[in-house]
XYZ file of C-alpha atoms in Angstrom:
765
model
C 4.883 11.483 -10.384
C 4.875 14.300 -9.392
C 2.828 17.059 -10.292
C 3.082 20.573 -12.230
C 1.341 22.214 -9.774
C 1.602 23.865 -5.943
C -0.730 25.035 -3.475
C 0.106 28.393 -1.861
C -1.177 29.422 1.049
C -0.543 32.681 2.986
C 0.418 33.480 6.588
C -1.855 35.853 9.060
C 0.089 36.722 12.729
C 2.036 33.292 12.426
C -0.295 30.832 11.340
C -1.874 29.505 8.068
C -5.175 30.866 6.208
C -7.475 28.216 3.739
C -5.974 27.973 0.069
C -7.848 28.647 -2.531
C -6.320 25.691 -5.085
C -4.693 26.746 -8.222
C -6.613 24.057 -9.576
C -9.707 22.294 -10.073
C -10.315 18.625 -11.387
C -13.398 18.605 -13.315
C -16.059 15.512 -13.994
C -17.450 15.742 -16.622
C -19.374 19.452 -16.421
C -18.781 19.304 -13.353
C -15.759 21.267 -11.399
C -14.688 19.300 -8.414
C -12.173 20.886 -5.988
C -8.436 19.715 -5.137
C -8.181 17.245 -3.377
C -6.086 17.379 -0.458
C -8.360 20.207 1.853
C -5.548 22.287 2.981
C -7.230 23.972 5.532
C -6.970 25.484 9.555
C -10.419 26.774 10.175
C -12.866 23.207 11.889
C -16.099 24.028 12.984
C -17.317 23.097 16.594
C -20.016 20.066 17.057
C -21.631 22.750 18.945
C -21.040 26.110 15.894
C -22.411 22.531 13.529
C -25.459 21.931 15.461
C -26.279 25.256 15.684
C -25.269 25.935 12.853
C -28.100 23.528 11.774
C -30.865 24.446 14.521
C -30.684 27.911 13.978
C -30.407 28.583 9.820
C -31.918 27.515 6.111
C -29.019 25.868 5.055
C -28.329 24.641 1.462
C -26.366 21.996 2.210
C -26.602 19.102 4.047
C -22.616 17.251 6.326
C -23.805 13.746 7.420
C -21.587 11.461 9.633
C -22.215 7.723 10.434
C -20.394 7.082 14.006
C -18.621 3.100 13.490
C -17.292 3.431 17.431
C -19.644 4.768 20.734
C -15.461 5.536 21.578
C -15.687 8.692 18.430
C -14.347 11.669 20.310
C -15.848 13.648 18.159
C -13.137 15.961 16.537
C -13.655 18.133 14.111
C -14.659 18.654 10.690
C -11.827 20.205 8.965
C -14.036 22.288 6.693
C -13.352 24.344 3.428
C -15.101 28.447 3.785
C -17.556 27.766 1.412
C -19.334 24.693 3.054
C -22.172 26.200 4.932
C -24.767 24.849 6.426
C -26.761 22.076 8.751
C -23.819 19.679 9.606
C -24.205 16.070 10.952
C -20.564 14.984 11.634
C -18.349 14.113 9.237
C -18.317 12.258 6.012
C -20.927 13.862 3.009
C -21.130 17.133 2.364
C -24.488 17.796 -0.074
C -25.157 20.947 -1.607
C -26.467 22.499 -4.484
C -24.242 21.628 -6.882
C -22.358 18.898 -6.107
C -21.625 15.770 -3.454
C -18.308 15.714 -1.172
C -17.259 12.993 -0.103
C -13.976 12.876 2.514
C -12.011 9.861 2.258
C -9.982 7.987 5.460
C -7.214 5.668 3.284
C -4.732 7.571 1.302
C -4.885 7.586 -1.938
C -1.143 6.341 -3.612
C -2.584 4.912 -6.739
C -3.982 2.588 -5.923
C -7.803 4.029 -6.383
C -9.655 4.423 -2.874
C -10.180 8.127 -4.075
C -13.294 6.987 -6.580
C -13.167 3.249 -5.133
C -14.589 4.249 -1.185
C -17.434 7.617 -2.682
C -18.730 4.399 -4.576
C -19.946 2.748 -1.465
C -21.205 6.472 -0.336
C -23.142 6.765 -4.155
C -24.658 3.536 -4.626
C -26.929 3.487 -1.696
C -27.310 7.489 -1.448
C -28.428 7.321 -5.683
C -26.724 10.589 -5.978
C -26.282 11.281 -10.040
C -21.806 10.446 -10.294
C -21.358 12.752 -11.714
C -21.915 15.289 -9.314
C -19.370 13.531 -6.409
C -16.316 14.646 -5.827
C -14.104 12.646 -3.440
C -11.651 14.634 -0.912
C -9.121 13.595 1.865
C -10.611 13.490 5.427
C -8.668 15.270 7.863
C -6.626 13.485 11.004
C -9.965 12.884 12.921
C -10.436 8.866 14.936
C -14.122 8.713 13.535
C -11.655 8.086 10.364
C -9.580 5.488 11.429
C -9.416 2.454 9.944
C -12.071 -0.611 11.346
C -9.327 -2.993 10.761
C -6.387 -0.410 12.296
C -8.272 1.456 15.264
C -6.570 3.853 13.470
C -6.563 6.521 11.262
C -4.084 4.624 8.684
C -3.597 2.470 5.318
C -2.619 -0.942 3.870
C -2.531 -4.199 4.003
C -4.983 -4.229 1.426
C -7.894 -3.134 3.919
C -9.050 0.623 2.712
C -12.275 -1.150 0.704
C -12.378 -4.312 2.950
C -12.868 -1.897 5.943
C -14.819 0.491 5.035
C -17.421 -1.553 2.634
C -20.375 -1.102 5.161
C -19.940 1.558 7.003
C -19.276 3.643 4.126
C -22.664 1.956 2.109
C -24.676 2.648 5.659
C -23.763 6.849 5.295
C -25.212 6.266 2.034
C -27.828 4.211 3.350
C -28.313 7.215 5.969
C -28.592 9.714 4.335
C -31.516 9.082 1.747
C -33.038 7.524 3.999
C -32.826 11.384 5.811
C -33.898 13.544 2.496
C -36.932 11.167 1.432
C -37.941 12.081 5.352
C -37.422 15.802 3.923
C -39.739 15.684 1.213
C -42.325 13.182 3.219
C -42.175 16.268 6.181
C -42.905 19.414 3.265
C -45.024 17.463 0.994
C -46.703 15.981 4.413
C -46.635 12.371 1.955
C -45.437 9.009 3.919
C -41.801 9.033 3.293
C -43.108 4.896 1.723
C -44.499 6.027 -1.281
C -41.447 7.971 -2.199
C -38.173 6.801 -3.930
C -35.129 8.346 -5.391
C -33.334 8.426 -8.108
C -30.190 10.329 -10.254
C -29.926 13.448 -7.174
C -34.094 13.858 -7.272
C -36.105 12.343 -4.333
C -39.736 11.321 -5.840
C -43.124 11.430 -5.592
C -44.046 8.926 -8.158
C -47.998 9.221 -7.698
C -48.364 13.207 -7.723
C -45.103 13.637 -10.189
C -42.869 16.092 -7.291
C -39.108 15.889 -7.510
C -37.296 17.661 -5.012
C -32.982 16.761 -5.827
C -30.616 16.687 -3.612
C -28.927 20.006 -2.519
C -32.867 21.667 -2.052
C -33.493 19.108 0.436
C -30.288 19.297 1.645
C -31.225 21.804 4.888
C -34.068 19.811 6.061
C -32.569 17.023 5.032
C -30.131 17.654 8.263
C -32.672 18.424 10.802
C -33.689 14.766 10.142
C -32.131 12.278 12.579
C -29.799 10.266 11.359
C -30.767 6.406 11.371
C -28.341 4.049 13.128
C -28.566 0.431 11.465
C -30.062 1.823 7.592
C -31.048 -1.382 4.840
C -28.505 -1.793 1.760
C -29.472 -2.704 -1.369
C -29.007 -6.232 -1.749
C -26.435 -6.669 -5.049
C -28.683 -7.639 -7.384
C -30.205 -3.810 -6.774
C -26.471 -2.048 -7.297
C -26.513 0.609 -9.876
C -22.890 1.981 -10.105
C -20.994 -1.509 -7.609
C -19.086 -3.782 -9.950
C -19.324 -1.431 -12.864
C -16.011 -0.177 -14.790
C -16.230 3.263 -13.480
C -13.618 6.644 -14.412
C -11.651 7.211 -11.689
C -12.112 11.004 -9.149
C -8.041 11.862 -9.448
C -7.279 10.496 -12.264
C -8.359 14.227 -14.300
C -6.385 16.521 -12.293
C -3.492 13.891 -11.589
C -2.841 14.266 -16.352
C -3.244 17.835 -16.194
C -0.381 18.194 -13.189
C -2.733 19.667 -11.082
C -3.053 17.098 -8.122
C -1.008 18.516 -5.440
C 1.123 15.832 -4.133
C 4.105 16.056 -1.113
C 6.754 18.133 -2.375
C 3.592 20.332 -3.806
C 3.277 21.714 -0.729
C 4.142 25.956 -0.232
C 3.683 27.994 2.351
C 3.898 31.937 2.716
C 7.873 31.642 3.832
C 8.676 28.279 3.313
C 12.586 27.408 3.458
C 13.608 24.157 2.447
C 15.602 21.037 3.735
C 18.381 17.743 1.947
C 19.335 15.738 4.187
C 22.724 13.172 4.786
C 22.519 10.755 7.169
C 25.333 8.297 8.386
C 25.632 5.874 5.376
C 25.666 3.138 9.032
C 22.556 1.390 9.976
C 22.795 2.334 13.620
C 25.322 4.748 13.411
C 25.457 8.186 14.682
C 27.053 12.543 13.686
C 30.149 13.082 15.201
C 30.723 16.315 14.508
C 30.826 19.353 11.198
C 34.107 21.059 9.851
C 32.441 23.128 8.588
C 29.014 24.035 9.169
C 29.636 28.127 8.974
C 31.294 27.842 5.867
C 28.300 26.521 4.313
C 26.064 28.336 6.238
C 28.000 31.692 4.369
C 27.310 30.357 1.382
C 24.159 32.065 -0.902
C 20.890 30.653 -0.768
C 21.579 28.771 2.652
C 19.900 29.385 5.675
C 21.063 26.638 8.051
C 22.488 23.974 9.048
C 20.432 21.834 11.369
C 22.387 18.661 13.026
C 19.990 16.006 14.767
C 21.527 12.555 16.020
C 22.108 10.890 12.786
C 21.846 12.945 9.978
C 22.913 16.697 9.541
C 20.205 18.449 6.955
C 21.076 22.216 4.760
C 18.714 24.873 5.126
C 18.156 26.794 1.517
C 15.820 29.449 -0.412
C 14.826 27.005 -2.711
C 16.035 22.684 -2.594
C 18.495 21.985 -5.456
C 20.545 25.750 -2.766
C 20.160 23.207 -0.222
C 20.889 19.960 -1.991
C 24.122 21.864 -3.821
C 24.994 23.107 -0.261
C 25.006 19.278 2.035
C 28.219 18.586 -0.191
C 30.422 20.536 0.854
C 30.134 19.736 3.581
C 32.757 17.381 5.842
C 31.189 15.341 8.421
C 32.782 13.463 10.386
C 30.176 10.079 11.811
C 30.385 7.332 14.393
C 29.629 4.010 12.268
C 29.095 1.902 15.523
C 28.001 -1.737 15.669
C 27.490 -2.178 11.808
C 30.193 -0.892 10.254
C 31.593 -4.520 9.062
C 28.042 -5.694 7.924
C 28.734 -7.162 4.242
C 26.803 -9.678 2.228
C 28.713 -12.301 3.389
C 28.681 -10.975 6.541
C 24.292 -10.945 6.725
C 24.733 -14.696 4.183
C 26.696 -16.523 6.873
C 24.288 -15.246 9.301
C 20.994 -17.052 7.897
C 22.895 -19.638 7.792
C 24.643 -19.703 10.809
C 20.909 -20.135 12.289
C 20.077 -22.496 10.681
C 22.291 -24.354 11.364
C 21.603 -24.324 15.167
C 22.506 -27.956 16.185
C 19.623 -30.027 18.497
C 15.912 -30.652 18.811
C 13.374 -28.523 17.393
C 14.560 -24.675 20.113
C 10.870 -24.323 21.983
C 9.200 -21.159 20.459
C 10.335 -21.233 17.276
C 7.080 -23.080 15.224
C 4.684 -21.687 13.745
C 2.188 -24.157 12.440
C 1.938 -28.765 12.966
C 0.191 -30.231 10.442
C 0.723 -34.250 11.865
C 4.442 -36.539 12.229
C 6.501 -34.808 9.996
C 9.853 -35.919 10.333
C 7.989 -39.419 10.508
C 6.694 -38.941 7.108
C 11.301 -37.780 6.509
C 11.834 -40.866 7.780
C 9.731 -43.656 6.067
C 9.390 -41.398 2.896
C 10.087 -43.222 -0.620
C 11.933 -40.546 -1.657
C 13.055 -36.366 -0.067
C 14.159 -33.513 -0.735
C 15.408 -30.374 0.719
C 17.163 -27.483 -0.383
C 17.163 -24.045 0.548
C 15.086 -21.281 -0.886
C 16.720 -16.872 -0.253
C 16.032 -13.786 -0.971
C 17.596 -10.964 -1.150
C 16.250 -7.238 1.066
C 14.785 -5.114 -0.921
C 14.024 -1.323 -1.441
C 10.755 0.846 -1.741
C 11.354 2.485 -5.070
C 8.637 5.162 -4.418
C 8.588 7.210 -7.771
C 7.797 10.002 -5.683
C 10.660 10.698 -2.810
C 10.514 10.379 0.921
C 8.632 14.450 1.732
C 7.495 16.358 4.222
C 6.116 19.916 5.132
C 5.998 20.932 8.731
C 4.913 24.403 10.394
C 5.814 23.662 14.033
C 5.076 26.680 17.649
C 5.409 25.637 20.751
C 1.615 25.468 20.548
C 1.070 23.147 17.253
C 2.469 21.213 14.897
C 1.406 20.887 11.464
C 3.056 18.811 8.258
C 1.843 17.945 5.457
C 2.743 15.341 4.450
C 1.614 11.616 1.358
C 2.263 9.368 4.214
C -0.238 5.780 4.582
C -0.149 6.614 8.862
C -1.799 9.639 9.981
C -2.077 8.476 13.285
C 0.836 7.216 13.724
C 2.367 10.081 13.222
C -0.017 12.862 15.309
C 1.481 9.425 18.191
C 4.720 9.979 17.387
C 4.593 13.420 16.813
C 3.425 14.183 19.703
C 5.645 12.391 22.033
C 8.486 14.391 20.139
C 7.297 17.742 20.424
C 6.221 17.406 24.241
C 2.319 18.219 22.182
C -0.770 16.930 23.057
C -2.234 14.146 20.069
C -4.717 17.283 19.478
C -2.149 19.341 19.231
C -0.479 17.291 15.653
C -2.394 18.063 12.497
C -1.633 16.220 10.246
C -2.704 17.223 6.529
C -2.510 13.858 3.441
C -1.220 15.020 0.589
C -1.364 12.257 -2.916
C 0.356 9.725 -2.237
C 3.488 8.455 -5.756
C 3.634 5.437 -4.484
C 3.511 4.237 -1.062
C 3.909 -0.231 -1.203
C 4.564 0.130 2.828
C 7.552 3.159 2.782
C 5.447 5.124 3.401
C 3.685 3.612 6.935
C 7.752 5.242 8.278
C 7.442 8.188 10.143
C 11.431 9.361 9.791
C 11.053 11.819 7.145
C 7.876 13.486 8.929
C 9.619 14.130 13.141
C 13.332 15.485 10.358
C 10.659 17.646 8.914
C 9.471 18.645 11.861
C 12.548 18.554 14.208
C 14.144 20.570 11.404
C 11.626 22.854 11.323
C 11.284 23.691 15.261
C 14.963 24.661 14.875
C 15.000 27.214 11.723
C 11.359 28.676 13.449
C 10.282 28.446 9.534
C 8.227 25.874 8.258
C 10.134 23.248 6.147
C 10.363 21.074 2.649
C 12.612 17.967 3.560
C 12.851 16.133 0.275
C 15.377 13.301 0.351
C 17.060 12.615 -2.959
C 16.707 9.320 -4.433
C 20.366 8.350 -2.631
C 19.252 8.375 0.668
C 15.660 7.407 -0.191
C 17.214 3.274 -1.275
C 19.628 3.914 1.520
C 17.669 4.756 4.034
C 14.471 2.936 3.480
C 12.985 -0.280 5.729
C 13.641 -2.695 3.755
C 12.267 -6.003 2.628
C 13.722 -8.577 4.911
C 15.996 -10.982 3.467
C 14.494 -14.679 4.305
C 16.434 -18.436 4.154
C 14.204 -20.688 3.906
C 15.430 -24.210 4.541
C 12.601 -27.110 2.490
C 13.348 -30.894 3.103
C 9.735 -32.427 1.471
C 8.524 -36.722 2.228
C 7.206 -38.633 -1.313
C 5.688 -41.756 -1.355
C 5.978 -44.846 -3.887
C 2.581 -42.649 -5.680
C 3.980 -39.111 -6.043
C 2.701 -38.169 -3.412
C 3.649 -35.080 -1.987
C 3.248 -36.693 2.287
C 5.913 -34.187 4.305
C 6.531 -30.192 4.270
C 9.278 -28.664 6.346
C 10.061 -25.698 6.445
C 12.700 -23.649 8.350
C 12.629 -19.627 7.319
C 15.520 -18.079 8.962
C 14.533 -13.957 8.822
C 14.673 -10.565 10.788
C 12.470 -9.147 12.045
C 9.878 -6.727 10.715
C 7.108 -6.644 14.197
C 10.132 -6.723 16.575
C 11.104 -2.990 15.341
C 6.685 -1.818 15.362
C 6.027 -3.437 17.678
C 7.260 -4.130 21.082
C 5.851 -6.880 22.140
C 6.771 -8.659 18.889
C 10.662 -8.727 19.805
C 10.360 -10.611 22.880
C 12.643 -14.245 22.297
C 10.622 -17.272 21.146
C 7.732 -15.074 19.692
C 6.895 -16.302 16.232
C 7.251 -12.109 13.481
C 3.569 -13.289 11.878
C 4.632 -11.755 8.757
C 7.735 -14.307 8.492
C 5.867 -17.065 7.891
C 2.677 -16.230 6.610
C 1.452 -17.852 3.544
C 2.798 -21.114 4.465
C 1.517 -22.085 7.592
C -1.188 -21.259 6.121
C -1.166 -22.187 2.543
C -4.135 -25.227 1.410
C -2.582 -27.657 0.013
C -3.145 -30.883 1.015
C -0.812 -32.102 2.286
C -0.741 -34.079 5.666
C 2.461 -33.969 7.403
C 3.288 -30.160 7.517
C 6.221 -28.587 10.260
C 7.087 -23.777 9.846
C 9.562 -23.156 12.100
C 10.374 -19.585 12.029
C 14.389 -18.631 13.916
C 14.020 -15.123 13.636
C 17.646 -12.954 12.787
C 17.770 -9.471 12.821
C 21.108 -8.683 10.062
C 22.274 -4.757 11.548
C 19.004 -3.328 8.538
C 15.913 -1.764 9.503
C 12.593 -3.602 7.258
C 9.860 -3.029 6.936
C 6.365 -3.782 5.682
C 6.537 -4.325 1.646
C 4.134 -4.689 -0.574
C 2.458 -7.700 0.651
C 4.593 -8.297 2.995
C 5.642 -11.915 3.486
C 3.625 -13.391 1.373
C 6.063 -11.798 -1.747
C 8.699 -14.492 0.323
C 6.926 -17.750 1.020
C 4.394 -17.782 -2.141
C 8.847 -17.995 -4.176
C 9.022 -20.919 -1.597
C 6.315 -22.829 -1.534
C 4.979 -22.626 -4.734
C 8.765 -22.880 -6.592
C 9.359 -25.966 -4.575
C 6.259 -27.785 -5.524
C 6.637 -27.719 -8.866
C 10.514 -28.632 -8.596
C 8.211 -31.741 -6.615
C 6.044 -32.129 -9.818
C 8.155 -31.867 -12.159
C 10.283 -35.272 -9.841
C 7.648 -36.934 -10.064
C 7.336 -36.353 -13.617
C 4.319 -33.755 -13.593
C 3.128 -30.530 -15.246
C 3.286 -27.512 -12.623
C -1.041 -27.223 -13.342
C -1.878 -31.411 -13.466
C 0.118 -31.522 -9.739
C -0.811 -28.909 -8.295
C -4.777 -29.372 -8.492
C -4.855 -32.940 -7.182
C -3.348 -31.354 -3.991
C -6.392 -29.352 -3.683
C -9.022 -31.203 -3.970
C -12.145 -30.246 -1.979
C -10.281 -26.145 -2.032
C -13.000 -25.511 -5.766
C -12.104 -21.707 -5.266
C -7.940 -22.320 -5.808
C -9.250 -25.390 -8.069
C -11.722 -22.563 -10.535
C -9.423 -19.480 -10.130
C -5.838 -22.457 -12.077
C -8.739 -23.383 -14.856
C -9.400 -19.836 -15.833
C -5.722 -18.746 -15.846
C -4.938 -22.213 -17.715
C -7.027 -21.398 -20.413
C -6.332 -17.562 -20.414
C -2.212 -18.752 -20.629
C -3.211 -22.160 -23.734
C -1.238 -23.416 -20.993
C -1.945 -26.846 -23.241
C -1.538 -26.116 -26.741
C 2.606 -26.278 -26.965
C 4.723 -22.971 -28.138
C 6.075 -23.051 -30.776
C 10.175 -23.236 -31.074
C 11.095 -20.298 -32.115
C 15.815 -20.481 -33.328
C 17.947 -18.944 -30.974
C 15.540 -19.003 -28.079
C 14.369 -21.233 -25.216
C 10.515 -21.166 -24.805
C 8.732 -22.124 -21.686
C 5.358 -21.460 -19.738
C 5.289 -21.201 -15.430
C 2.294 -21.028 -13.043
C 1.743 -20.074 -9.446
C -1.265 -19.823 -7.245
C -1.197 -17.595 -3.645
C -3.693 -16.440 -1.976
C -2.967 -13.703 0.133
C -5.256 -10.781 2.243
C -8.359 -12.349 1.591
C -7.829 -13.383 -1.955
C -6.568 -15.891 -4.712
C -4.555 -14.726 -7.385
C -3.229 -17.390 -9.463
C -0.996 -16.392 -12.436
C 1.199 -17.844 -15.554
C 4.013 -17.201 -17.126
C 5.313 -17.434 -20.992
C 8.921 -16.990 -20.967
C 12.088 -16.423 -23.171
C 15.626 -17.226 -22.251
C 18.417 -16.566 -25.400
C 21.389 -17.176 -26.044
C 23.143 -15.346 -23.237
C 21.048 -16.022 -21.133
C 18.918 -12.651 -21.439
C 15.522 -13.376 -19.475
C 12.134 -11.961 -21.563
C 8.461 -12.286 -19.780
C 6.407 -11.967 -22.639
C 3.237 -12.618 -21.917
C 1.183 -13.253 -18.098
C -2.407 -14.061 -17.375
C -3.863 -13.602 -14.016
C -7.426 -14.472 -12.443
C -8.577 -12.962 -9.377
C -11.268 -14.049 -6.968
C -10.881 -11.413 -4.987
C -15.511 -11.531 -3.604
C -17.135 -8.674 -4.307
C -15.700 -6.341 -6.581
C -16.658 -2.224 -6.182
C -14.923 -1.054 -9.573
C -13.913 -3.629 -11.512
C -10.717 -1.059 -12.752
C -9.687 -0.539 -10.653
C -8.628 -3.879 -9.831
C -7.809 -4.728 -13.043
C -5.406 -1.877 -13.126
C -4.374 -2.777 -8.677
C -3.649 -6.619 -11.031
C -1.736 -5.723 -13.130
C 0.822 -2.413 -11.699
C 1.309 -5.694 -8.521
C 2.140 -8.589 -10.930
C 4.741 -5.602 -12.726
C 6.141 -4.061 -9.136
C 6.680 -8.118 -8.255
C 8.236 -8.818 -11.237
C 11.012 -6.299 -10.923
C 12.137 -7.845 -8.141
C 12.571 -11.369 -9.667
C 14.173 -9.887 -12.580
C 16.394 -7.307 -11.218
C 15.712 -6.142 -7.076
C 18.040 -6.057 -4.712
C 19.749 -4.251 -1.957
C 23.398 -5.365 -0.723
C 25.240 -4.962 2.163
C 29.639 -3.551 1.764
C 30.894 -1.934 4.895
C 27.230 -1.327 6.854
C 26.449 0.822 3.512
C 23.976 0.190 1.108
C 25.468 -0.415 -2.489
C 23.159 0.522 -4.333
C 21.591 4.342 -5.492
C 19.755 5.381 -8.438
C 17.167 3.736 -11.217
C 20.671 2.977 -12.922
C 21.770 -0.228 -9.875
C 18.417 -0.718 -8.753
C 16.602 -1.276 -12.151
C 13.144 -1.129 -12.181
C 11.090 -3.156 -14.913
C 10.772 -0.519 -18.624
C 8.288 0.287 -20.813
C 10.145 -1.445 -23.296
C 9.589 -4.958 -21.152
C 6.546 -4.649 -20.079
C 4.664 -8.155 -21.034
C 1.605 -8.691 -22.421
C -0.653 -8.762 -19.531
C -4.417 -10.093 -19.583
C -6.303 -10.560 -16.108
C -9.384 -12.057 -15.584
C -11.805 -10.891 -12.216
C -13.793 -14.112 -11.503
C -17.041 -13.882 -10.210
C -17.441 -14.814 -6.347
C -20.066 -15.037 -3.128
C -15.991 -15.215 -1.465
C -15.847 -12.886 1.033
C -14.715 -9.323 0.977
C -10.262 -9.550 -0.152
C -7.683 -6.874 -1.111
C -7.491 -6.202 -4.507
C -3.201 -3.669 -4.015
C -0.753 -6.440 -3.426
C -2.304 -10.382 -4.001
C -1.400 -10.324 -7.639
C 2.322 -8.990 -6.480
C 3.113 -13.052 -4.658
C 2.634 -14.814 -7.128
C 4.379 -13.142 -10.662
C 8.457 -14.387 -8.795
C 7.768 -18.020 -8.577
C 5.066 -18.527 -12.394
C 7.994 -16.515 -13.657
C 11.388 -18.993 -12.014
C 8.744 -21.781 -12.772
C 8.552 -21.129 -17.478
C 13.078 -20.468 -16.581
C 12.826 -24.490 -15.667
C 10.531 -25.231 -18.391
C 12.371 -23.808 -20.813
C 16.428 -24.937 -19.222
C 15.387 -27.269 -16.821
C 17.826 -24.567 -14.507
C 15.709 -24.846 -11.460
C 15.830 -21.002 -10.070
C 16.119 -20.846 -5.970
C 17.248 -17.436 -5.044
C 16.530 -13.690 -6.504
C 16.922 -11.667 -8.978
C 16.919 -13.804 -11.340
C 19.353 -11.346 -13.341
C 22.738 -13.321 -11.233
C 22.089 -16.660 -12.636
C 23.406 -17.713 -15.390
C 21.172 -18.430 -17.965
C 23.477 -18.795 -21.127
C 22.091 -21.689 -24.212
């Protein structure tokens, strides 16, 4: 995912000047400039207003205030952009329409979906549209987060209404401009494909021709929006604006940035989490190597700075470093497993503050049940393993800090870096590049902090690039988790009670101080289970926080990926025990849940659930099904597997049905479902981070395997038309795949897997 091109930025008097992109992104016959805005030029609010009032402009820059508390941070403008400006969202000229995108593009398609929202209401010619990364400013804060950040499958959901209003407001302003020029009532005018038209006289004017006049109009604060039935662009499969540059190799990722005088840093971090640097025995010797600029010690790491990444990484291997390993130096997989089991084994009644949800009386249900069953389900630590290594470029001076980063959390970066460097938040500039995979990993600020500290130490622009080994061994991992589930079943085979106790470390205790207090329930540890829809009259879910000396963080679909495996595995286990198949038993638990029933029926039809599998000599074949709701979207998945005599598992086919409410770009939805399935399938089959002597064992893709192209199953996706509220798309298809595959393995072999990865189980015939 590394781009071949780069941007060269010249420096004048110690400051970077606005760059000229080496490549352009093309859509049809229109030239589309590079998506990443690397300009330092800024237009103040006063300058914007002065330009609009005093010049006959050819460009309209339109913004839409989302809250009364917006500070009005200035728009970082390209040199070619001149003319009337009204806030920060939309730039309209004679040849193209530039829409600033507030969310990070990490492959999920927001550089197309979000511009589509504006373009639909604007009634413009889609061939003129280009997307550009928005600069760090309060107006671009994700409405659901209150800060500029990308995650939680929120990008399209959060901006669905606000960005449509931006387009609708611009359209009314253009109509108003034409009405004033033609001295015609606005009600007589229509818009179509980038033109304002007066049907009675045949007059027509392009948006570009009207831009300067439109900029003098007052932007309506609550413009009417099109009804869903009137959409021309939304809901239609639309080619992505970012793909041509990515295919051509001209897209700018974090490692493509080049600044005049820039040097490169390689990092070696303490191999034990929480450990610190003691000393470097041969720093001067390494500094004398060809191309080496500096050796920079940090609290828990050492950076070697050189004139190339290769030289920096090569010199790093020559260092002799002593570490203080701290309390986690004796940590291991065995101690972690023991700690989780000990947390669940504490005697006595339910501990205060550990109950996440209660329905009915589960203890009585278990006591009166015709039969009960108890099982432990365990999930390992998982790394994000983004294709693009961790990278950040930084320039630090006395009065400012500027970074170029593939980040999901621009606001958090500004906050952390300002505190770290003793600067004001407005003295931090964050330039967002394309992300070669995010999955929650790039919400973190660790590599940017390193880049800023090293840049400050050497007094030059520095690009920090981690090796793959540093990436896998210094991640913020998906938490390991152990669930003990007890179920009650009555004499009619009905599931009447569900008790689940979850032991796991807390993500929120690390990222939010108030979540670390005693007795706090980490919502990410219980999501997808405390709010599950099955008609089980008696339920109790408990969470016992158990820290294991490993940093944990947000991983694609977070706790849903854990709890869907437990819930859908155990439900399937009960179904088979009472003599039912997984589909019919689930449907019996979902009476009054039409969305869930429709999704199950759709995926069952797509996989051919009612059609028996054809036997093959020496191969055991089976099907499994699972369903889960997360981030506002419902996804059902069915898997068909082959298990060979030597224990190898091949997932042959996967069918998925997603109900995500209104769909902006079906092409993106389909791609995201497929990508999320493959992401989850890699974890289910192979994913595991092991700890020995306080160190992560895995170091690269030879021992942290991903599904290869040859292993990819055939995937069929059905997008279910829905009037439900809009849900997310990037994450919801990950949780159901592991249980669907494990349930299929049981169907094929009769062996029930209650832990992952699948590769660790003996499935030989």
